[in-house]
mmCIF file of C-alpha atoms (C1' of nucleotides) in Angstrom:
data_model
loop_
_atom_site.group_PDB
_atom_site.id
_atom_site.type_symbol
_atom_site.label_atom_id
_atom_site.label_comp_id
_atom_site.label_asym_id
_atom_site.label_seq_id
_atom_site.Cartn_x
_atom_site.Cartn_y
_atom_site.Cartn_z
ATOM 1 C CA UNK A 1 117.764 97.430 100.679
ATOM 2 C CA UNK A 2 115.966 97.203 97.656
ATOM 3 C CA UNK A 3 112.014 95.973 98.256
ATOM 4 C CA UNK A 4 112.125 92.336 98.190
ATOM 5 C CA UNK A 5 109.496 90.393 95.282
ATOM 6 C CA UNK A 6 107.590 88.821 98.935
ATOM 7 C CA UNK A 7 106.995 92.371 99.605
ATOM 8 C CA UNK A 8 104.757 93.263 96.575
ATOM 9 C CA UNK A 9 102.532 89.532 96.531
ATOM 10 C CA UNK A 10 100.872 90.203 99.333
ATOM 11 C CA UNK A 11 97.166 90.046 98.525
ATOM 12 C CA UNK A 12 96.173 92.759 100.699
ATOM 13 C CA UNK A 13 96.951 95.517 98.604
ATOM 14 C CA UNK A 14 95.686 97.917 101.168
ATOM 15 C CA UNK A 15 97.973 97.159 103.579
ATOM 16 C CA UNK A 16 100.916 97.073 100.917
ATOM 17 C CA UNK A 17 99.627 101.035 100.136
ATOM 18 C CA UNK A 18 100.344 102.096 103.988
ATOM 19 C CA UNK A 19 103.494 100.124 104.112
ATOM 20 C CA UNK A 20 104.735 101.748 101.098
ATOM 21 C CA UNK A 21 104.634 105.071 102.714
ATOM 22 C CA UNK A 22 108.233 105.855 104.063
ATOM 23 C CA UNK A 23 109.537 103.746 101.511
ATOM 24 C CA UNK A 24 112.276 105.074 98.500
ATOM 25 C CA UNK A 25 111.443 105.188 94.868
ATOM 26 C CA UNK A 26 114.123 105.281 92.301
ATOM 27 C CA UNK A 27 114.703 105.509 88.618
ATOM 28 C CA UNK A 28 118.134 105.426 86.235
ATOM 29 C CA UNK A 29 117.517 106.341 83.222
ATOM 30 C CA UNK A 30 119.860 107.190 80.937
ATOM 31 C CA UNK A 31 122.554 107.406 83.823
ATOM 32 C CA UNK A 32 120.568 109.965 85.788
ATOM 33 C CA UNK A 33 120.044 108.616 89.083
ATOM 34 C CA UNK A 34 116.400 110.564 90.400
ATOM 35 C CA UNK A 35 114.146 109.171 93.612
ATOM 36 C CA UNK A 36 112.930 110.220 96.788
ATOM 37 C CA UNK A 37 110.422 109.248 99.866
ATOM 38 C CA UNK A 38 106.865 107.852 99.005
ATOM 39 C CA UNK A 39 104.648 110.004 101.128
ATOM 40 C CA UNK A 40 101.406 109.451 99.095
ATOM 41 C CA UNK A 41 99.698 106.434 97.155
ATOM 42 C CA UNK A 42 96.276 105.074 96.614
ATOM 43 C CA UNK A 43 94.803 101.544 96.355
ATOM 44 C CA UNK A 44 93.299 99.766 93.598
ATOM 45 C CA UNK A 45 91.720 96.414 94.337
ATOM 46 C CA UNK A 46 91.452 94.293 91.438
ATOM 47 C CA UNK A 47 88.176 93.251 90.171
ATOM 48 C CA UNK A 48 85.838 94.053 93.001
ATOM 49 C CA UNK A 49 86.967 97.566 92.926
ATOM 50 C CA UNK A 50 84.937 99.972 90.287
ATOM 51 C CA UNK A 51 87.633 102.686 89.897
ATOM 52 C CA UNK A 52 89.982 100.306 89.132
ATOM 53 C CA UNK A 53 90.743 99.701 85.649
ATOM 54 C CA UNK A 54 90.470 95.683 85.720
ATOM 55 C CA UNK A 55 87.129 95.865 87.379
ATOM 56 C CA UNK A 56 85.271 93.271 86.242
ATOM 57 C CA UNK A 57 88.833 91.208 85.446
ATOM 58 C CA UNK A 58 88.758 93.121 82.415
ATOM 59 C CA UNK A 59 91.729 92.191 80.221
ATOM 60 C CA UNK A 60 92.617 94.003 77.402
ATOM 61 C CA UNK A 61 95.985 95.442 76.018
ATOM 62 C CA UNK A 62 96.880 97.949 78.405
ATOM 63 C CA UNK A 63 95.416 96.170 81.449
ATOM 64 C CA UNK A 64 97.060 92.658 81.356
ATOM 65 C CA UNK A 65 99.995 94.415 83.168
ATOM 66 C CA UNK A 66 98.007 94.233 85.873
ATOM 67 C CA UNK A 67 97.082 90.692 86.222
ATOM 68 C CA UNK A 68 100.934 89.808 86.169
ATOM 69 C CA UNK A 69 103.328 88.730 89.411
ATOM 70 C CA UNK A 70 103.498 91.362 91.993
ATOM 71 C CA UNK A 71 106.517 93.263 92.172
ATOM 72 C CA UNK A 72 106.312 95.101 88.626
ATOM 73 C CA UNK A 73 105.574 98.290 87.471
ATOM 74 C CA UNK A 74 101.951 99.440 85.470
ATOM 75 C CA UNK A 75 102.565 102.818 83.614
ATOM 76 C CA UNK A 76 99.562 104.042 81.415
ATOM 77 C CA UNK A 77 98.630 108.013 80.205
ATOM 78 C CA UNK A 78 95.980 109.616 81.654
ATOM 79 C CA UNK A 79 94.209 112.330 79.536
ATOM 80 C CA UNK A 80 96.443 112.000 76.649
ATOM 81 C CA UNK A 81 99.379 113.879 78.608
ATOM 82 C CA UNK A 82 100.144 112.426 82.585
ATOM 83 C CA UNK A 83 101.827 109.055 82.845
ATOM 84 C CA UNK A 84 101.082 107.562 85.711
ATOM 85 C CA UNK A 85 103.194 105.105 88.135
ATOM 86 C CA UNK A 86 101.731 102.064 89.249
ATOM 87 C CA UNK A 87 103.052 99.204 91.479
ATOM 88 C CA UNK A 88 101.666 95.664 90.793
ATOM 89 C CA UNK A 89 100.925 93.311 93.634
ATOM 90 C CA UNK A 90 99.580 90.051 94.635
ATOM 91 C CA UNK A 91 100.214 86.772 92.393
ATOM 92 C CA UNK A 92 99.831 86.548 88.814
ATOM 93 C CA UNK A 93 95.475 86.503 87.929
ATOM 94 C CA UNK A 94 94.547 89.033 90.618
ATOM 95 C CA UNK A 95 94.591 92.137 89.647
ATOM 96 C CA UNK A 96 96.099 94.541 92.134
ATOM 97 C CA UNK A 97 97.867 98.134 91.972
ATOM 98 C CA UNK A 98 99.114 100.697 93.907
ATOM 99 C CA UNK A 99 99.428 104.036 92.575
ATOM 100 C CA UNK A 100 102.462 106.482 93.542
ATOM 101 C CA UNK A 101 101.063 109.824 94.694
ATOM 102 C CA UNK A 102 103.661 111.742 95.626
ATOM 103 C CA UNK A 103 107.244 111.577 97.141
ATOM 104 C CA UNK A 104 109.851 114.077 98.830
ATOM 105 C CA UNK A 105 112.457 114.335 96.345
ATOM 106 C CA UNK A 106 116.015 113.243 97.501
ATOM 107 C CA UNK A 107 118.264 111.808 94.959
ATOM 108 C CA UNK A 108 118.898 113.555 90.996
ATOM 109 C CA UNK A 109 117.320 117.192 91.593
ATOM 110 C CA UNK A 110 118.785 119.161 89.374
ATOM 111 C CA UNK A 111 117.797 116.511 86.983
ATOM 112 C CA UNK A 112 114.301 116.342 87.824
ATOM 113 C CA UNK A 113 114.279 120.362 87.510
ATOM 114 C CA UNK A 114 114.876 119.819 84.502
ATOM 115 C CA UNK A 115 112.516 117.237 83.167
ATOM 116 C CA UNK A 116 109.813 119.421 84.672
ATOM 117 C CA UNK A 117 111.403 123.033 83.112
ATOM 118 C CA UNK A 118 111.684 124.299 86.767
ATOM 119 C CA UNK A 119 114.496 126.763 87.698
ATOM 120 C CA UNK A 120 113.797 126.376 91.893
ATOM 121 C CA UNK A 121 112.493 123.667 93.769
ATOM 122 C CA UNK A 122 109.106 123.687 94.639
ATOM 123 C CA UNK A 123 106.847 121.050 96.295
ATOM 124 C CA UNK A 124 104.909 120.601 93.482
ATOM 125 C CA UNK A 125 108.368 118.816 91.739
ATOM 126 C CA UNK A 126 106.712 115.819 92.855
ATOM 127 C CA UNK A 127 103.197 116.393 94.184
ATOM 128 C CA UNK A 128 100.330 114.598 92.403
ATOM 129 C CA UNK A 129 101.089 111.603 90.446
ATOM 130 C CA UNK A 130 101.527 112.901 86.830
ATOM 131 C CA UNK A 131 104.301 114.939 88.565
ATOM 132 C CA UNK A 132 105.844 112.333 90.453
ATOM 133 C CA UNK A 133 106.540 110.359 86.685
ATOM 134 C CA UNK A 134 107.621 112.671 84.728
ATOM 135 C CA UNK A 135 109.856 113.930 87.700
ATOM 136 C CA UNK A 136 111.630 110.563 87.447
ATOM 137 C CA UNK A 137 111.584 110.248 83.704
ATOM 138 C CA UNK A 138 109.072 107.514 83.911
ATOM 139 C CA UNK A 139 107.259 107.059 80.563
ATOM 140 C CA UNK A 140 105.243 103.969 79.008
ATOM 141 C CA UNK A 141 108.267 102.023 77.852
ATOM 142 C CA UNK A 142 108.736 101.490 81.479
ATOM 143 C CA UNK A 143 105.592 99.531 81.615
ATOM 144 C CA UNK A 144 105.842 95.789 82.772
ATOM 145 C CA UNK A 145 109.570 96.461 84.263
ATOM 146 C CA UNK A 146 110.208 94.612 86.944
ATOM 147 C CA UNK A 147 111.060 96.100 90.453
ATOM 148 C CA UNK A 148 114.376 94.158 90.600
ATOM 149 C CA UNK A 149 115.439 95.721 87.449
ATOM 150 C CA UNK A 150 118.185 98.752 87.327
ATOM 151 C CA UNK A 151 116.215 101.166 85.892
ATOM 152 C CA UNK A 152 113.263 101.218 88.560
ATOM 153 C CA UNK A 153 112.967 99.831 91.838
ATOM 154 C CA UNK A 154 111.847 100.734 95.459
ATOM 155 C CA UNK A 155 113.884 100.918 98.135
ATOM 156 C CA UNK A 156 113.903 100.103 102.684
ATOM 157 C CA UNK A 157 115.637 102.649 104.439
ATOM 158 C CA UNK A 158 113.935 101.549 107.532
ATOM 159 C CA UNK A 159 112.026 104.757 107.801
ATOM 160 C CA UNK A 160 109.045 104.121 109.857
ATOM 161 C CA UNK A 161 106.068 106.390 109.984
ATOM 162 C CA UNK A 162 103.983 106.102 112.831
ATOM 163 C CA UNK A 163 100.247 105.108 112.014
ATOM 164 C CA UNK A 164 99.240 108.263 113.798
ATOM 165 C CA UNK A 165 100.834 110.212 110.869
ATOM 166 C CA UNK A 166 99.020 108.568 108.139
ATOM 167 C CA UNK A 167 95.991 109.730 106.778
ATOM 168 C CA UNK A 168 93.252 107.072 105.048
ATOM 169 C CA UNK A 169 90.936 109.187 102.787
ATOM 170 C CA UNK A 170 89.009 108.704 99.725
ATOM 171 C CA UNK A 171 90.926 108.438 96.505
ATOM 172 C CA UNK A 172 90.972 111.496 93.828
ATOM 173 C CA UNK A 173 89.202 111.425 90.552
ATOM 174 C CA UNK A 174 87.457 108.617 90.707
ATOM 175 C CA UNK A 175 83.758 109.888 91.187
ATOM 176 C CA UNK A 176 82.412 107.627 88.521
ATOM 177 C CA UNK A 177 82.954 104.656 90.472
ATOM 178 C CA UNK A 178 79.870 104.762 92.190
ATOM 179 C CA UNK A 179 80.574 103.158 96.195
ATOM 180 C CA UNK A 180 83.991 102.436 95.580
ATOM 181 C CA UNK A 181 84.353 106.028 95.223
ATOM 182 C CA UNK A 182 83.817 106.273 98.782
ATOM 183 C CA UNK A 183 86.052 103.698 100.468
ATOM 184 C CA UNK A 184 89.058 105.053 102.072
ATOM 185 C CA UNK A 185 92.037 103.697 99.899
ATOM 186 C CA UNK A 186 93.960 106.665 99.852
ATOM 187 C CA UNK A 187 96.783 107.030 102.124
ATOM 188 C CA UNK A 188 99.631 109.864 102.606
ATOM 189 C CA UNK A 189 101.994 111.580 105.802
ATOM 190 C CA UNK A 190 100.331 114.384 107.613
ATOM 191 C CA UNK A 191 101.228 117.244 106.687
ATOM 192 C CA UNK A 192 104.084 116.497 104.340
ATOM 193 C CA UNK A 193 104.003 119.582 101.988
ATOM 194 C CA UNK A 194 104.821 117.403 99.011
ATOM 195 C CA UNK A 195 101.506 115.510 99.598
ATOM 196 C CA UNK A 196 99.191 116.362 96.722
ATOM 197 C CA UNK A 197 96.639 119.252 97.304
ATOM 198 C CA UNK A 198 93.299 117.886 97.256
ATOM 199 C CA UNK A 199 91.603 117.721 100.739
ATOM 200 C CA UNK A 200 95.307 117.580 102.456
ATOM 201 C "C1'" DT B 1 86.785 103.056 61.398
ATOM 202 C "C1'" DG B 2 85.295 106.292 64.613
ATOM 203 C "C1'" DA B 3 83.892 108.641 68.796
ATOM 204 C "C1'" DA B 4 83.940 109.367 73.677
ATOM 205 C "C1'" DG B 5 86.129 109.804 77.748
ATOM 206 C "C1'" DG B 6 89.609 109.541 81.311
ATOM 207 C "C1'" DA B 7 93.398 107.224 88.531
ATOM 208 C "C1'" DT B 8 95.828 115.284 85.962
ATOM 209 C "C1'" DG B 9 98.434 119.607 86.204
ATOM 210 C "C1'" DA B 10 99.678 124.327 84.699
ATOM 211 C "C1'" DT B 11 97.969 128.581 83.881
ATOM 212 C "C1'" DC B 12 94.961 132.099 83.987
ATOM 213 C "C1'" DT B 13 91.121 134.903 86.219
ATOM 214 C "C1'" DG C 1 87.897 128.148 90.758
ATOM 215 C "C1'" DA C 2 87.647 127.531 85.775
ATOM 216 C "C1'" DT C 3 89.737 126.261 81.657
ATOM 217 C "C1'" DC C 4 92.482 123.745 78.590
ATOM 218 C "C1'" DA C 5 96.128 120.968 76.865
ATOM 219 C "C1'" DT C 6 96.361 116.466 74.234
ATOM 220 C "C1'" DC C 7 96.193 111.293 72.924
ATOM 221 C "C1'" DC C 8 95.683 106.529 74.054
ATOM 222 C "C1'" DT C 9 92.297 102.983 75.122
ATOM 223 C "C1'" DT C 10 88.047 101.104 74.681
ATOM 224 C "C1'" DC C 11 83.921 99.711 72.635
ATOM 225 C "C1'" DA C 12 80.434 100.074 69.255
ATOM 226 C "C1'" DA C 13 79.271 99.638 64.386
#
DNA sequence: TGAAGGATGATCT
DNA sequence: GATCATCCTTCAA
């Protein structure tokens, strides 16, 4: 069931972002079980790709997640509040990501309610990526974990979603990366209403 | 040692 | 649609 490590070291991390769409992601922390159905995720290509943050193979602190084995998870803060959830993949020295959009929540709601201070569910529970972690409880000390480990991992269900439902798209937010900004790397269900809002 | 700037989301008009 | 919350990372001195 769970994601095997031959999944994630693939080095064609585009084609790892489609496949990962249909796929489960799950955390336990603390004993509370929370996870649902990826239906969103975007691309980043390693050091060829200008919105990435190892363009360039830049290495620093936060970074050298990235340039570990496939099959881990890269958690950084974006704009001093959003923690965002990253899968690693390819082999140790490339740089490659995949960052979790958005999924259909299945597994802990009432948990994740809470973590977000919602009294009803509502799509955006887990729409847009800074939702999506702090839905699940992930935080920075998650950073590095690997994808085999109890407290995060991604799971086969054998959900299939037909290429004719996925979108390809530009990714969001990444403007200042000139070109790159351009290339279609983003990829989520049509018309899944936990999809995040822009240009659904 | 410091300053600038984000792979965003909630809230208000 | 505009604003703002809020803080780590990076790079320059």
């Amino acid at each position: 069931m769970k994601l095997p490590p031959s999944f994630y070291q693939s080095s064609d991390v585009v084609a790892i972002s489609r496949n990962l769409l249909g796929k489960y992601l799950f955390t336990n922390i603390a004993g509370e079980l929370t996870g649902g159905m990826i239906v969103e995720t975007e691309a980043y290509n390693g050091a060829v790709d200008k919105a990435s943050h190892a363009y360039g193979n830049k290495n620093t602190p936060r970074t050298q997640t990235m340039f570990m084995e496939g099959g881990i998870a890269y958690v950084y803060l974006c704009y001093g509040i959003h923690h965002l959830f990253n899968v690693v993949t390819s082999v140790a020295g490339e740089p490659h990501a995949v960052l979790i959009r958005a999924i259909v929540p299945t597994n802990g709601l009432d948990v994740m309610l809470l973590r977000k201070k919602m009294t009803k569910l509502k799509p955006n529970l887990t729409a847009g990526p800074g939702s999506v972690a702090k839905a699940l409880g992930i935080d920075r000390s998650l950073n590095a974990f690997s994808l085999q480990s109890t407290e995060v991992w991604i799971e086969d269900r054998g959900i299939e979603i037909h290429p004719d439902d996925i979108s390809a798209v530009p990714r969001i937010g990444v403007a200042y990366a000139a070109e790159d900004a351009l290339l279609p790397y983003r990829f989520y269900v049509k018309g899944n209403q936990y999809v995040s809002k822009p240009n659904k």
